[in-house]
Amino acid sequence: MGYTLTILGCGVMGQAVLSAIYNAPKADDESRAMYPSRIITCNNNAQSAKQVTELVRGFGTSPNGIEVESTSGDNAKAVAEARVVVLGTKPYLVEEVLQDVRTQVADKLLISLAAGWTLDQLVDYTARVARVMTNTPAKYGYGAAAVSHSPDVTADERALVSRLVGHLGLCVELPEKNMDAATALIGSGPAFALLMLESMMEAGVKLGIPLDVSRRCAAKVLEGTARMAEETGSHPAALKHQVCTPGGTTIAGLCVMEDSGVRSGIVKGIEEAANVAARLGRK
């Protein structure tokens, strides 16, 4: 019999984790024990719980036989029954939610998705904490996640976290001092990439390409470029200059973008997002 995993706050990010774990490929006998046999999701109202139930129903049967129970209004019971707890609430709700389950969460492994909440703050509730920053593409298995652990997390628990979080996409371990930067780069990053996607799409429309065609082409350009950078391991600048020809269209467009401050705007935007992340846990 496997263990129970409870997700406190199964909104966008909680559902991304739920989807990734529930739909994980069938594990072999050696790694099966890392997966829960049961997941309890906790939301603050029945309507939200119903949405989670409908989401899971659309998945069909879990490859690892995981059962999901969607609940609302009984966090303490759900946490008491769990061995591992995923904290998926908004940062401003973390204190209220954890205070309500302080007794039940003590000595559990807590996997926190809450931006800005540090390990020092979270170990006040349980000594074993994995702080995770991931993003919305994780729902589709194309996310990225940075993880940092409190000192009391065991080697086996680190392996369990890596296995579960790894189904979200890329999973890397970082020192906690880098987690606010990871919040900005990884957590907020999809919005920044989507702004680029939206801008490229609208440029295509402005130049006469139909909206749907422009959207699909822009999305495929970003997808293909990201795949090329990942698979080659080359510096983006090197790949960029491979596209440029002397006096050509690409270098002309790049010069206009540089003059408009596109590069510095992106850097400053990510810096500001990191600054806000650092303040979230102090509110």
Coordinates of C-alpha atoms in Angstrom, one line a residue:
M1 CA 0.0 0.0 0.0
G2 CA 1.4 3.4 -1.0
Y3 CA 1.3 6.6 0.9
T4 CA -1.2 9.5 0.8
L5 CA -0.2 12.9 -0.6
T6 CA -2.3 16.0 0.2
I7 CA -2.4 19.1 -1.9
L8 CA -3.3 22.2 0.1
G9 CA -4.7 24.6 -2.4
C10 CA -5.3 22.9 -5.8
G11 CA -5.5 25.9 -8.0
V12 CA -3.4 26.5 -11.1
M13 CA -0.1 25.3 -9.7
G14 CA -1.6 22.7 -7.5
Q15 CA -3.4 21.2 -10.5
A16 CA -0.2 21.3 -12.5
V17 CA 1.5 19.1 -9.8
L18 CA -1.6 16.9 -9.6
S19 CA -1.7 16.4 -13.3
A20 CA 2.0 15.6 -13.6
I21 CA 2.0 13.0 -10.8
Y22 CA -1.3 11.4 -11.7
N23 CA -0.4 11.0 -15.3
A24 CA 3.2 9.9 -14.7
P25 CA 4.3 6.9 -16.8
K26 CA 3.9 3.5 -15.1
A27 CA 6.8 3.1 -12.6
D28 CA 8.9 0.0 -12.3
D29 CA 8.9 -2.1 -9.1
E30 CA 12.0 -0.3 -7.8
S31 CA 10.5 3.2 -8.0
R32 CA 6.8 2.5 -7.4
A33 CA 7.1 3.3 -3.7
M34 CA 8.0 6.9 -4.6
Y35 CA 4.5 7.5 -6.0
P36 CA 1.4 8.0 -3.8
S37 CA -1.5 5.5 -4.0
R38 CA -3.9 8.3 -3.0
I39 CA -3.9 12.1 -3.5
I40 CA -6.3 14.3 -1.5
T41 CA -6.9 17.8 -2.9
C42 CA -8.1 20.6 -0.7
N43 CA -9.9 23.7 -1.9
N44 CA -11.8 26.4 -0.1
N45 CA -15.2 25.7 -1.6
A46 CA -17.2 22.9 -3.2
Q47 CA -17.2 24.5 -6.7
S48 CA -13.4 24.5 -6.8
A49 CA -13.3 20.9 -5.5
K50 CA -15.8 19.9 -8.3
Q51 CA -13.5 21.4 -10.9
V52 CA -10.6 19.2 -9.7
T53 CA -12.9 16.2 -9.8
E54 CA -13.8 17.0 -13.4
L55 CA -10.2 17.5 -14.3
V56 CA -9.2 14.1 -13.0
R57 CA -12.2 12.4 -14.7
G58 CA -10.9 13.8 -18.0
F59 CA -7.5 12.1 -17.5
G60 CA -8.9 8.5 -17.3
T61 CA -7.1 5.9 -15.2
S62 CA -3.7 6.8 -13.7
P63 CA -0.9 4.6 -15.0
N64 CA 0.2 4.1 -11.4
G65 CA -3.2 3.4 -10.1
I66 CA -3.4 6.7 -8.1
E67 CA -6.8 7.5 -6.7
V68 CA -7.8 11.2 -6.1
E69 CA -10.2 12.5 -3.5
S70 CA -11.3 16.2 -4.0
T71 CA -12.3 17.9 -0.7
S72 CA -13.2 21.3 0.6
G73 CA -13.3 22.7 4.1
D74 CA -11.5 20.0 5.9
N75 CA -7.7 20.7 5.6
A76 CA -6.8 19.3 9.0
K77 CA -8.2 15.8 8.2
A78 CA -6.6 15.7 4.8
V79 CA -3.2 16.7 6.2
A80 CA -3.5 14.3 9.1
E81 CA -3.9 11.4 6.7
A82 CA -0.9 12.4 4.5
R83 CA 2.7 11.5 4.6
V84 CA 3.6 14.2 2.1
V85 CA 1.9 17.6 1.9
V86 CA 2.1 20.0 -1.2
L87 CA 1.4 23.6 -0.3
G88 CA -0.1 25.2 -3.4
T89 CA -1.9 28.2 -1.9
K90 CA -1.3 31.9 -2.8
P91 CA 1.6 33.4 -0.8
Y92 CA -0.7 35.7 1.2
L93 CA -2.8 32.7 2.4
V94 CA 0.1 30.5 3.5
E95 CA 0.2 31.7 7.1
E96 CA -3.5 31.3 7.6
V97 CA -3.6 27.8 6.0
L98 CA -0.5 26.5 7.8
Q99 CA -1.7 27.8 11.2
D100 CA -4.9 25.9 10.8
V101 CA -3.0 22.6 10.3
R102 CA 0.0 23.3 12.5
T103 CA -0.5 20.2 14.6
Q104 CA -1.2 17.9 11.7
V105 CA 1.6 19.1 9.4
A106 CA 4.3 18.8 12.0
D107 CA 6.9 16.1 11.1
K108 CA 5.4 15.7 7.6
L109 CA 7.5 16.3 4.4
L110 CA 6.2 19.7 3.1
I111 CA 6.7 20.6 -0.6
S112 CA 6.0 24.3 -0.8
L113 CA 5.1 26.0 -4.1
A114 CA 4.5 29.4 -2.4
A115 CA 6.6 32.2 -3.9
G116 CA 8.6 34.3 -1.4
W117 CA 8.1 31.9 1.5
T118 CA 11.6 31.0 2.8
L119 CA 12.8 27.7 4.3
D120 CA 13.4 29.5 7.6
Q121 CA 9.7 30.6 7.7
L122 CA 8.4 27.2 6.7
V123 CA 10.4 25.1 9.1
D124 CA 8.5 26.8 11.9
Y125 CA 5.7 24.3 10.9
T126 CA 7.7 21.2 10.0
A127 CA 11.5 20.6 9.9
R128 CA 11.4 18.8 6.6
V129 CA 10.7 21.3 3.7
A130 CA 11.3 21.3 0.0
R131 CA 10.8 24.7 -1.5
V132 CA 9.9 24.4 -5.2
M133 CA 9.4 27.1 -7.8
T134 CA 7.7 25.8 -11.0
N135 CA 5.5 27.3 -13.7
T136 CA 2.2 26.8 -15.6
P137 CA 3.7 24.8 -18.5
A138 CA 4.4 22.1 -15.9
K139 CA 0.7 21.2 -16.3
Y140 CA 1.6 19.8 -19.8
G141 CA 5.0 18.3 -18.7
Y142 CA 7.0 21.1 -20.3
G143 CA 7.7 23.1 -17.2
A144 CA 10.8 23.9 -15.2
A145 CA 11.3 23.6 -11.5
A146 CA 13.9 24.8 -9.0
V147 CA 14.2 23.0 -5.7
S148 CA 15.9 23.8 -2.4
H149 CA 15.7 21.7 0.7
S150 CA 15.9 22.4 4.5
P151 CA 18.7 20.5 6.3
D152 CA 16.4 17.9 7.8
V153 CA 15.2 16.5 4.5
T154 CA 16.7 13.1 4.1
A155 CA 18.4 11.7 1.0
D156 CA 15.4 9.4 0.4
E157 CA 13.1 12.4 0.6
R158 CA 15.2 14.4 -1.8
A159 CA 15.0 11.6 -4.2
L160 CA 11.2 11.4 -3.8
V161 CA 10.8 15.1 -4.4
S162 CA 13.1 15.0 -7.5
R163 CA 11.0 12.0 -8.8
L164 CA 7.7 13.7 -8.3
V165 CA 8.7 17.2 -9.4
G166 CA 10.7 15.8 -12.3
H167 CA 7.4 15.0 -14.0
L168 CA 6.7 18.7 -14.3
G169 CA 9.6 19.0 -16.8
L170 CA 13.2 20.2 -16.1
C171 CA 14.1 19.9 -12.4
V172 CA 17.2 21.5 -10.9
E173 CA 18.4 22.0 -7.3
L174 CA 19.5 25.5 -6.3
P175 CA 20.7 27.1 -3.1
E176 CA 17.9 29.0 -1.4
K177 CA 19.6 32.3 -2.0
N178 CA 18.7 31.8 -5.7
M179 CA 15.1 31.0 -5.2
D180 CA 13.7 34.6 -5.6
A181 CA 15.6 34.8 -8.9
A182 CA 14.2 31.4 -9.9
T183 CA 10.7 32.7 -9.1
A184 CA 11.2 35.5 -11.6
L185 CA 12.9 33.5 -14.3
I186 CA 11.0 30.2 -14.0
G187 CA 7.7 31.2 -12.3
S188 CA 7.1 34.5 -14.1
G189 CA 9.0 33.5 -17.2
P190 CA 6.1 32.1 -19.2
A191 CA 4.3 35.5 -19.0
F192 CA 7.4 37.1 -20.4
A193 CA 7.7 34.6 -23.2
L194 CA 4.0 35.0 -24.0
L195 CA 4.5 38.7 -24.3
M196 CA 7.1 38.0 -26.9
L197 CA 4.8 35.5 -28.6
E198 CA 1.9 37.9 -28.6
S199 CA 4.2 40.7 -30.1
M200 CA 5.4 38.4 -32.9
M201 CA 1.8 37.3 -33.6
E202 CA 0.6 40.9 -33.8
A203 CA 3.5 41.8 -36.1
G204 CA 2.4 39.1 -38.4
V205 CA -1.2 40.3 -38.4
K206 CA 0.0 43.9 -39.0
L207 CA 1.9 42.6 -42.1
G208 CA -1.1 40.8 -43.5
I209 CA -0.9 37.3 -42.1
P210 CA -4.2 35.9 -40.8
L211 CA -4.4 35.8 -37.0
D212 CA -4.6 32.1 -36.4
V213 CA -1.8 31.4 -38.9
S214 CA 0.4 34.1 -37.3
R215 CA -0.2 32.7 -33.8
R216 CA 0.7 29.2 -34.8
C217 CA 3.8 30.2 -36.7
A218 CA 5.0 32.5 -33.9
A219 CA 4.5 29.7 -31.3
K220 CA 6.4 27.2 -33.5
V221 CA 9.2 29.6 -33.9
L222 CA 9.6 30.0 -30.2
E223 CA 9.2 26.3 -29.6
G224 CA 11.7 25.3 -32.3
T225 CA 14.2 28.0 -31.2
A226 CA 14.1 26.8 -27.6
R227 CA 14.5 23.2 -28.7
M228 CA 17.5 24.2 -30.8
A229 CA 19.2 26.0 -27.9
E230 CA 18.5 23.1 -25.5
E231 CA 19.7 20.3 -27.8
T232 CA 22.8 22.1 -29.2
G233 CA 23.9 23.6 -25.8
S234 CA 25.2 26.6 -27.8
H235 CA 25.1 30.1 -26.4
P236 CA 22.0 32.0 -27.7
A237 CA 24.2 34.7 -29.1
A238 CA 26.0 32.1 -31.3
L239 CA 22.7 30.7 -32.6
K240 CA 21.4 34.2 -33.1
H241 CA 24.3 35.2 -35.4
Q242 CA 23.9 32.0 -37.4
V243 CA 20.5 33.5 -38.6
C244 CA 22.0 36.9 -39.5
T245 CA 23.5 37.6 -42.9
P246 CA 25.4 40.9 -43.7
G247 CA 23.0 43.6 -44.7
G248 CA 20.1 41.2 -44.3
T249 CA 16.6 41.3 -42.7
T250 CA 17.5 39.7 -39.4
I251 CA 20.3 42.0 -38.4
A252 CA 18.1 45.0 -39.4
G253 CA 15.3 43.9 -37.2
L254 CA 17.6 43.1 -34.3
C255 CA 19.2 46.5 -34.4
V256 CA 15.8 48.2 -34.2
M257 CA 14.9 45.9 -31.2
E258 CA 18.2 46.8 -29.4
D259 CA 17.5 50.5 -30.0
S260 CA 14.1 50.0 -28.5
G261 CA 15.5 48.5 -25.4
V262 CA 14.1 45.0 -25.8
R263 CA 17.0 43.3 -24.1
S264 CA 17.3 45.7 -21.2
G265 CA 13.6 45.7 -20.7
I266 CA 13.5 41.9 -20.3
V267 CA 16.5 41.9 -17.9
K268 CA 14.9 44.7 -15.8
G269 CA 11.5 43.1 -15.8
I270 CA 13.0 39.8 -14.4
E271 CA 15.0 41.8 -11.8
E272 CA 11.8 43.5 -10.7
A273 CA 9.9 40.3 -10.5
A274 CA 12.7 38.9 -8.3
N275 CA 12.5 41.9 -6.0
V276 CA 8.8 41.5 -5.6
A277 CA 9.3 37.7 -4.9
A278 CA 11.6 38.6 -2.0
R279 CA 9.0 40.8 -0.5
L280 CA 6.1 38.3 -0.7
G281 CA 7.0 36.2 2.2
R282 CA 7.4 39.3 4.4
K283 CA 3.8 40.5 4.0

